[in-house]
CSV table of C-alpha atoms (C1' of nucleotides) in Angstrom, one decimal:
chain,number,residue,atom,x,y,z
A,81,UNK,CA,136.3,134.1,70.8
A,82,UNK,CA,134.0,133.8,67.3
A,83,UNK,CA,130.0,135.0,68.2
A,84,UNK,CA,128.6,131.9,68.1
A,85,UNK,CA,131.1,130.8,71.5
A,86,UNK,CA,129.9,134.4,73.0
A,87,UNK,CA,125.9,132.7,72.3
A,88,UNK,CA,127.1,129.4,74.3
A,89,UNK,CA,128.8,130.9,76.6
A,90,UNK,CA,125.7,133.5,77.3
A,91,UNK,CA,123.2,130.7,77.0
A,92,UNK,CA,125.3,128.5,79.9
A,93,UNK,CA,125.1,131.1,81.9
A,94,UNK,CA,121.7,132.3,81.6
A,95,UNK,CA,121.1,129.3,82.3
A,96,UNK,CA,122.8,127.7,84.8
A,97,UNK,CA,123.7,130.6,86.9
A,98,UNK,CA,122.6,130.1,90.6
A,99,UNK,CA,122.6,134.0,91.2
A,100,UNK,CA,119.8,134.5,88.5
A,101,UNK,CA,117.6,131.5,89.3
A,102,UNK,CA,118.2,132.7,93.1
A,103,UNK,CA,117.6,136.5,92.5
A,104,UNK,CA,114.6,136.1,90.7
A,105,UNK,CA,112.7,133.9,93.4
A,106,UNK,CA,113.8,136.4,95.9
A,107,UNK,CA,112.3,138.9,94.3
A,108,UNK,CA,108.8,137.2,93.5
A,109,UNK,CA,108.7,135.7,97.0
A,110,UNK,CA,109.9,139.2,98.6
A,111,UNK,CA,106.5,140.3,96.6
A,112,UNK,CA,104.7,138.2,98.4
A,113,UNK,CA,105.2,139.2,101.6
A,114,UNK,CA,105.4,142.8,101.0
A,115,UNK,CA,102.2,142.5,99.1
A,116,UNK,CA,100.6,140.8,103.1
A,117,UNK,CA,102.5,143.9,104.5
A,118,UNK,CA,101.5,146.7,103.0
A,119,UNK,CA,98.5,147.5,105.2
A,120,UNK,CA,100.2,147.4,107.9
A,121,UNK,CA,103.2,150.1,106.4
A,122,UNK,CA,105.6,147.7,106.8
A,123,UNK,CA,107.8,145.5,104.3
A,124,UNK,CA,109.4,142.0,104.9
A,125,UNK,CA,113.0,143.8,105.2
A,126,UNK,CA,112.0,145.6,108.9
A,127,UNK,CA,109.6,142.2,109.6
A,128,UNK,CA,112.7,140.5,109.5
A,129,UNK,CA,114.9,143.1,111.3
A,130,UNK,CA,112.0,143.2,114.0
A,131,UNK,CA,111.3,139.8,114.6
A,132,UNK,CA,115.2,139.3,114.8
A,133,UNK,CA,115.3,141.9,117.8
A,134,UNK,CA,112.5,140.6,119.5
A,135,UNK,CA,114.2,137.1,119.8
A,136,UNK,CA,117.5,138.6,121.4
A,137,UNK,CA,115.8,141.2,123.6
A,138,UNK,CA,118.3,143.8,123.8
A,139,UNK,CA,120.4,143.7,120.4
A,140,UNK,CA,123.7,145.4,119.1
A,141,UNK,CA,123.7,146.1,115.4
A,142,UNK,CA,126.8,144.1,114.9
A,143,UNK,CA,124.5,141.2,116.3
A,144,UNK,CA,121.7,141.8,114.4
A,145,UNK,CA,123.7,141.7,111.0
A,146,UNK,CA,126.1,138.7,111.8
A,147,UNK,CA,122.4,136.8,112.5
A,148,UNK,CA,120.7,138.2,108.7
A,149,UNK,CA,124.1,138.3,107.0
A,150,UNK,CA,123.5,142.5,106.8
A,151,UNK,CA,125.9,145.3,106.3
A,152,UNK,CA,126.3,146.9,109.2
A,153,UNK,CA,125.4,150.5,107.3
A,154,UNK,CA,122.2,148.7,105.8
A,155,UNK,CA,121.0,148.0,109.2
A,156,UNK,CA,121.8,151.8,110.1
A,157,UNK,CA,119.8,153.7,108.0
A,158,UNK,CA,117.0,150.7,108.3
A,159,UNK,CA,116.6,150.6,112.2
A,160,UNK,CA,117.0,155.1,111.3
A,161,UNK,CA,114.2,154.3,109.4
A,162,UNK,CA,111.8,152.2,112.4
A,163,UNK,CA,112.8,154.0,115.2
A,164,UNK,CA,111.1,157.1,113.2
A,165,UNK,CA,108.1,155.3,113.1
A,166,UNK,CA,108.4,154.1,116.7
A,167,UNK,CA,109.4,150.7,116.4
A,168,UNK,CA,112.3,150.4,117.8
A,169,UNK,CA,114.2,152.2,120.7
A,170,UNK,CA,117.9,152.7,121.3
A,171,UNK,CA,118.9,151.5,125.2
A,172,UNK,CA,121.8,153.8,127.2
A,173,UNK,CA,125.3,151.1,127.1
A,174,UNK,CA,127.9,151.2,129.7
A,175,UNK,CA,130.1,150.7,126.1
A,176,UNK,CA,130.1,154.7,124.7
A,177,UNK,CA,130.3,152.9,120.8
A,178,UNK,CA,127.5,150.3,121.5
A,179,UNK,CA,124.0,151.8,120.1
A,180,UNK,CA,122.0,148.6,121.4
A,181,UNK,CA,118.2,148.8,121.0
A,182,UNK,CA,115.1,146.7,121.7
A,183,UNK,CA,111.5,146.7,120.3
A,184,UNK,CA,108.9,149.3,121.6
A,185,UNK,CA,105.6,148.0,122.5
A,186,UNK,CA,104.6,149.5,118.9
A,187,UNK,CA,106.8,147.2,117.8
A,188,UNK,CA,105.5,143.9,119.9
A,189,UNK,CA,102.1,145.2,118.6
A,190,UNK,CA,103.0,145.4,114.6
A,191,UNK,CA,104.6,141.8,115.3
A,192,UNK,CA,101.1,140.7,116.9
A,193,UNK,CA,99.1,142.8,114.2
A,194,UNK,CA,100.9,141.2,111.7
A,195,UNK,CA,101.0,137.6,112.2
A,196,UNK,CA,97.8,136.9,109.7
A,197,UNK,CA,99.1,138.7,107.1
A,198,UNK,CA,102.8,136.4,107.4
A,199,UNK,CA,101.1,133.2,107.8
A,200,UNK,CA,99.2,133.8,104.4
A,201,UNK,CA,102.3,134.6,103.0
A,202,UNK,CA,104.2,132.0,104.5
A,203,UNK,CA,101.4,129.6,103.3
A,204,UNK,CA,101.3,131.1,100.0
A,205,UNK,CA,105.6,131.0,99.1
A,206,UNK,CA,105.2,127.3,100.7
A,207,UNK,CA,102.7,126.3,97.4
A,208,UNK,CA,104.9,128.4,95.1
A,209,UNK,CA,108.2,127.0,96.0
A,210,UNK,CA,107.4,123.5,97.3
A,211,UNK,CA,108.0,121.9,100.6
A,212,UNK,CA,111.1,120.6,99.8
A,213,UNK,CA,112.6,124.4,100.0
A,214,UNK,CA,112.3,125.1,103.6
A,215,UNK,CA,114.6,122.3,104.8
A,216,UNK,CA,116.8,123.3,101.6
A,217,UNK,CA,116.7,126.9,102.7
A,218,UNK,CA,117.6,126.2,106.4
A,219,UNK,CA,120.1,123.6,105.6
A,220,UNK,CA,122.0,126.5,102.9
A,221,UNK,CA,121.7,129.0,106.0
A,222,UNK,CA,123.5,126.7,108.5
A,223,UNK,CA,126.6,126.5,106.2
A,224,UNK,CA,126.5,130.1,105.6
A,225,UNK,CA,126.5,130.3,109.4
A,226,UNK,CA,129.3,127.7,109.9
A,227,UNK,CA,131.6,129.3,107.1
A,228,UNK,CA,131.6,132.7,108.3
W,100,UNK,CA,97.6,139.1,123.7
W,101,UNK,CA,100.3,138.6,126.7
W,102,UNK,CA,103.9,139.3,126.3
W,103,UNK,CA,104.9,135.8,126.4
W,104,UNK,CA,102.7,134.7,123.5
W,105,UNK,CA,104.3,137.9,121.5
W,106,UNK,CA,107.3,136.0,122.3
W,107,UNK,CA,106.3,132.7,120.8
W,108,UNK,CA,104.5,134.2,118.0
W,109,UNK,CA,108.2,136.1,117.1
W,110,UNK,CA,110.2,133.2,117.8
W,111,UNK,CA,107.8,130.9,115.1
W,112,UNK,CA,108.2,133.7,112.4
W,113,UNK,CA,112.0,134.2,113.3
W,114,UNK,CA,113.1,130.1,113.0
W,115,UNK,CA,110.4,129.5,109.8
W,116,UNK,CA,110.1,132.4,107.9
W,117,UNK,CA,111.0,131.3,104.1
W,118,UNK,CA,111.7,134.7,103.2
W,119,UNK,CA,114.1,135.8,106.1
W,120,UNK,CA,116.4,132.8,105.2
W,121,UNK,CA,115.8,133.4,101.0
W,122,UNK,CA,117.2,136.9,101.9
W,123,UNK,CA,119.7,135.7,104.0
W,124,UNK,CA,120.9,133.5,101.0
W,125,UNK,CA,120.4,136.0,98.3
W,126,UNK,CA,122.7,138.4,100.1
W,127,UNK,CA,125.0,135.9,100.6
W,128,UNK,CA,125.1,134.4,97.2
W,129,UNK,CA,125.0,137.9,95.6
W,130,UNK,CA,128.2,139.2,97.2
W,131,UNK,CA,129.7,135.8,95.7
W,132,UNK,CA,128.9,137.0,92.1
W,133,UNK,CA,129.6,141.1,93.0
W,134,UNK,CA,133.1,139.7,94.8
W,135,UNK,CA,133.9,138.2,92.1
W,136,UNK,CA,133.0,140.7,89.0
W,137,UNK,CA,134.1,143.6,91.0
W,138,UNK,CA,137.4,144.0,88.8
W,139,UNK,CA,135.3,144.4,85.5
W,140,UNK,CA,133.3,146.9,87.6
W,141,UNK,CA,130.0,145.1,86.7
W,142,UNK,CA,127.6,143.7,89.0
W,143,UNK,CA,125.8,140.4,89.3
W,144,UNK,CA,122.2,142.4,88.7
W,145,UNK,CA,123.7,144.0,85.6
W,146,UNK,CA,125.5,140.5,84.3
W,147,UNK,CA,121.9,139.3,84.5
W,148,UNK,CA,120.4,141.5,82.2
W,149,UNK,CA,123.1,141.2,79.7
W,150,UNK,CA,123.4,137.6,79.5
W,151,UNK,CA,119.3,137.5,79.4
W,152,UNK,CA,119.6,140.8,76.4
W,153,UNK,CA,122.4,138.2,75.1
W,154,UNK,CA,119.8,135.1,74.8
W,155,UNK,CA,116.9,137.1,73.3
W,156,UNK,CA,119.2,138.7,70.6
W,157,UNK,CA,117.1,141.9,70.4
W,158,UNK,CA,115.0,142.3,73.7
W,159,UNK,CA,112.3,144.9,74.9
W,160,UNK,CA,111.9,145.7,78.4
W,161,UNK,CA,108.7,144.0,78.9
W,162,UNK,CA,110.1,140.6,78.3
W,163,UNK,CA,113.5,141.0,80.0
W,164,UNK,CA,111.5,141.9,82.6
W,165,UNK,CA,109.1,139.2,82.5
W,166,UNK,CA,112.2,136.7,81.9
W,167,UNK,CA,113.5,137.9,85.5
W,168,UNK,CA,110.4,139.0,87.4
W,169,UNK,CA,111.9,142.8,87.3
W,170,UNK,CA,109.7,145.4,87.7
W,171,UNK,CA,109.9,147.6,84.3
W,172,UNK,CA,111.2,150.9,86.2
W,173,UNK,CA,113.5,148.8,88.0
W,174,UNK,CA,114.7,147.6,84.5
W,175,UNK,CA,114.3,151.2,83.0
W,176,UNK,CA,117.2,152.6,85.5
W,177,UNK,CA,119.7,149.6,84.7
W,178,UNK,CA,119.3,149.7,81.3
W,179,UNK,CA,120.4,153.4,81.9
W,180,UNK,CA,123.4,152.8,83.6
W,181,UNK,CA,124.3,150.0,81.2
W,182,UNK,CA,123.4,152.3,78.5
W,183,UNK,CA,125.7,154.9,80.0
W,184,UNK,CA,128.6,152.3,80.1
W,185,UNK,CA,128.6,151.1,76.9
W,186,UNK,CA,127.2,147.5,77.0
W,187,UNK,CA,123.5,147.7,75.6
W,188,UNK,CA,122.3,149.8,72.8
W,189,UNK,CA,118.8,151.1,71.6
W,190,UNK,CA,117.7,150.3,68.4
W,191,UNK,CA,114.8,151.6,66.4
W,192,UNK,CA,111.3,149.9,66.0
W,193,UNK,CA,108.1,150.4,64.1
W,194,UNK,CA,106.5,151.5,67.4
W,195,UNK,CA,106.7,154.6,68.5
W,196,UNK,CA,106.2,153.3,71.8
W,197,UNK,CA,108.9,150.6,71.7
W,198,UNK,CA,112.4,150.8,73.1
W,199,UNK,CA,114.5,147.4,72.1
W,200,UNK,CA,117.8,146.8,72.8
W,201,UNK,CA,120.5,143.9,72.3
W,202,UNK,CA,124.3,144.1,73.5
W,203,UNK,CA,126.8,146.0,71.7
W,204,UNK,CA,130.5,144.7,71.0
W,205,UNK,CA,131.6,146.0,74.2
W,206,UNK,CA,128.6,144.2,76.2
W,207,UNK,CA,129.6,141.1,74.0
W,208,UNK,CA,133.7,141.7,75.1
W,209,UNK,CA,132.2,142.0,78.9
W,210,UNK,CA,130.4,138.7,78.9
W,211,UNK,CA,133.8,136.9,77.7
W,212,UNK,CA,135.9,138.7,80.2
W,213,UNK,CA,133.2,137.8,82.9
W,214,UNK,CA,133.1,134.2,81.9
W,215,UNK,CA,135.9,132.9,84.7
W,216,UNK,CA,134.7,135.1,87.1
W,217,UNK,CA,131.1,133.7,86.8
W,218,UNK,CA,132.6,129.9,86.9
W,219,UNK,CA,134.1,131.1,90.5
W,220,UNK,CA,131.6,132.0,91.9
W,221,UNK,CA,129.2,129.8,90.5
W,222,UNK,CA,131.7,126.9,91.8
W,223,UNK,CA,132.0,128.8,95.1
W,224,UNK,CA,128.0,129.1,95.2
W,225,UNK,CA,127.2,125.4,94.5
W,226,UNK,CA,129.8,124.3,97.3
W,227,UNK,CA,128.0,126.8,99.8
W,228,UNK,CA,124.5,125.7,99.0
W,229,UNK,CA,124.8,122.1,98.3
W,230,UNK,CA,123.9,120.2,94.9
W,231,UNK,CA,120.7,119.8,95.2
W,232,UNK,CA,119.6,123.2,95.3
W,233,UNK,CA,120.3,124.3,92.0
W,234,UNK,CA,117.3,122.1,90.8
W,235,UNK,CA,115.3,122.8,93.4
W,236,UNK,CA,116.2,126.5,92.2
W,237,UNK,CA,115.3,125.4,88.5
W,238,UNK,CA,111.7,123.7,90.0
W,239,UNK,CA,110.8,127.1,91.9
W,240,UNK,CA,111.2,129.2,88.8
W,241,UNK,CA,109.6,126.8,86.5
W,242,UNK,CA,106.6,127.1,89.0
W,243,UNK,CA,106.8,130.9,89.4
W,244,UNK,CA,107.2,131.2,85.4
W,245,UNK,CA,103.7,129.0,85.0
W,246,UNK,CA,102.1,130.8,87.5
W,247,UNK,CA,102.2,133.7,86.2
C,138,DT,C1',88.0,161.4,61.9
C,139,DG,C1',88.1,162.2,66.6
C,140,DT,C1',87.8,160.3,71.2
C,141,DC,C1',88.6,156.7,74.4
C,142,DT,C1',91.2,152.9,75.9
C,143,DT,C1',95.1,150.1,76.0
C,144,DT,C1',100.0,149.4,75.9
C,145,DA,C1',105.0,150.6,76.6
C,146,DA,C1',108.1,152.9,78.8
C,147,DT,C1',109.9,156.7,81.8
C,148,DT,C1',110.0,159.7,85.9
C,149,DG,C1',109.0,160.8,90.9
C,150,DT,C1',109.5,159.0,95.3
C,151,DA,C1',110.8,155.9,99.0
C,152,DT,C1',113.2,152.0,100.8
C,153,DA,C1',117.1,148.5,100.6
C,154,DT,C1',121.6,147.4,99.9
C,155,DA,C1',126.8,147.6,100.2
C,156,DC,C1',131.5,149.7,99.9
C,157,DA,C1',134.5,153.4,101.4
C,158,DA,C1',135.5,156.8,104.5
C,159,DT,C1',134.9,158.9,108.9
C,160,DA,C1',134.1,159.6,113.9
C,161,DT,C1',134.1,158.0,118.4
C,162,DT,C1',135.3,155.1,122.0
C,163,DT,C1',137.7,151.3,124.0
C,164,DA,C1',141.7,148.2,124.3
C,165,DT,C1',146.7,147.5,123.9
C,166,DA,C1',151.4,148.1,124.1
C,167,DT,C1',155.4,150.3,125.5
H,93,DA,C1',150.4,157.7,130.7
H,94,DT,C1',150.5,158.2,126.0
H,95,DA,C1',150.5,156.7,121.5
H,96,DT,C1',148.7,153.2,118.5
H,97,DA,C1',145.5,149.8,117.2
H,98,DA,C1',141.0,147.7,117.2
H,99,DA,C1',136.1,147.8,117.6
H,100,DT,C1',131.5,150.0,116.8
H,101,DA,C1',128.6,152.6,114.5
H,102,DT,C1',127.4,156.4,111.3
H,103,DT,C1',127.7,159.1,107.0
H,104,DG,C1',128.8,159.8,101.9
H,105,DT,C1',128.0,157.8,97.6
H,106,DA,C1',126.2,154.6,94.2
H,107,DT,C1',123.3,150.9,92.6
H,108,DA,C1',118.9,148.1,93.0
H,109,DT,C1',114.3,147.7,93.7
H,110,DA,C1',109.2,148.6,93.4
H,111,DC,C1',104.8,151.4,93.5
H,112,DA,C1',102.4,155.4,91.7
H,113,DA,C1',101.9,158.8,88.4
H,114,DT,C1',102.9,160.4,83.9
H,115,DT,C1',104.0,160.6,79.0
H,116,DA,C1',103.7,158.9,74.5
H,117,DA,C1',102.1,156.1,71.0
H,118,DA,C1',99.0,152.6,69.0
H,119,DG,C1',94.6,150.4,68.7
H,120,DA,C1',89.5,150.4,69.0
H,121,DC,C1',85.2,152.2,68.0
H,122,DA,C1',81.5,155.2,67.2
DNA sequence: TGTCTTTAATTGTATATACAATATTTATAT
DNA sequence: ATATAAATATTGTATATACAATTAAAGACA
């Protein structure tokens, strides 16, 4: 292949790619609510992780990661990471493998605590990205969820 | 506030949260590209910063990393390991302060070899997401890019 | 010219992420 | 009942990411 078909090629994928385009919102919008977060000591990664347990209750890691699409060793050293700061609480199983766990009331309370600082955020990535996003987003997550 | 508030309060943030679901999809769509260049033994994070080096022809940090809304450290580390591996090379400038780079041969040879790997998952990504995100990708970054 | 400020990048530290390998426990098959 | 397989989670290792602090060089200015 001469240079000048390497400088296409680059330029089509620059770009076109999806990954890039993708990566780089998830990153500024990630910002964002880290930015609302950061008084509090948390970051949008455990938000997500904690809200996720609070809606099933009690919660097996396997459960937790088929639901965000996590690997079941990020979750690990993650939840490692919230039960330190008191967060979240492992739960005796009849299952000797199953490490289920739930939120603390620490953890309802961050959630409560919290909630300003998301729905700036939320408000904030809603202006950046446009309202059509949020039905894209949810639609994109609904065939992930059906294909896997 | 009482529990069963808490409970509504986690459930809103849990179904509308833009950024869970942009995570869920940037996981998602990042193990496409990672999948998929895993036999060159690059990753989609490190293809990004070549084919952006590739575009700008001689690059310095600071714009690559305003191009893809990377922090500079964050850049600093990649350009390390890319560095290490052969594909980018530093090249002298006036300033003292400066550190450009632009691809070498082998970065060049990588981006070739990539190229069918990047139209799989690329083709693989659009039939996940749907056609219509792609612009709506294009629209968010173009907003994010005159924003800042 | 010498100091002060600004700019550019790296380094220290912490979290996030995933793959591979391992440990432990449960389920299965013979 | 025992050996084997499957399921569940953790641990080892490497990369990615960002904030804070630092280093180094250039620019501004008195």
């Amino acid at each position: 292949m001469t240079n000048s078909q390497i400088d296409d090629l680059t330029n089509t994928i620059a770009s076109e790619c999806i990954a890039v385009r993708l990566r780089i919102v998830n990153r500024v919008v990630s910002k964002i609510y880290d930015d609302a977060f950061r008084p509090l000591g948390a970051k949008i990664s455990q938000m997500n992780i904690l809200v996720a347990v609070g809606k099933m209750g009690i919660a097996r890691p396997a459960d937790v990661c088929q639901v965000l699409h996590l690997d079941v060793s990020t979750l690990s050293r993650n939840v490692e990471r919230m039960k330190a700061r008191g967060w979240l609480e492992v739960i005796p199983d009849e299952d000797g493998r199953a490490q289920p766990f739930r939120l603390t009331s620490a953890g309802k309370k961050l959630i409560e605590q919290a909630a300003p600082a998301w729905k700036k955020a939320q408000k904030q990535s809603q202006e950046l990205l446009g309202v059509a996003i949020s039905g894209q987003l949810n639609q994109a997550v609904k065939r992930i969820d059906e294909l896997t």
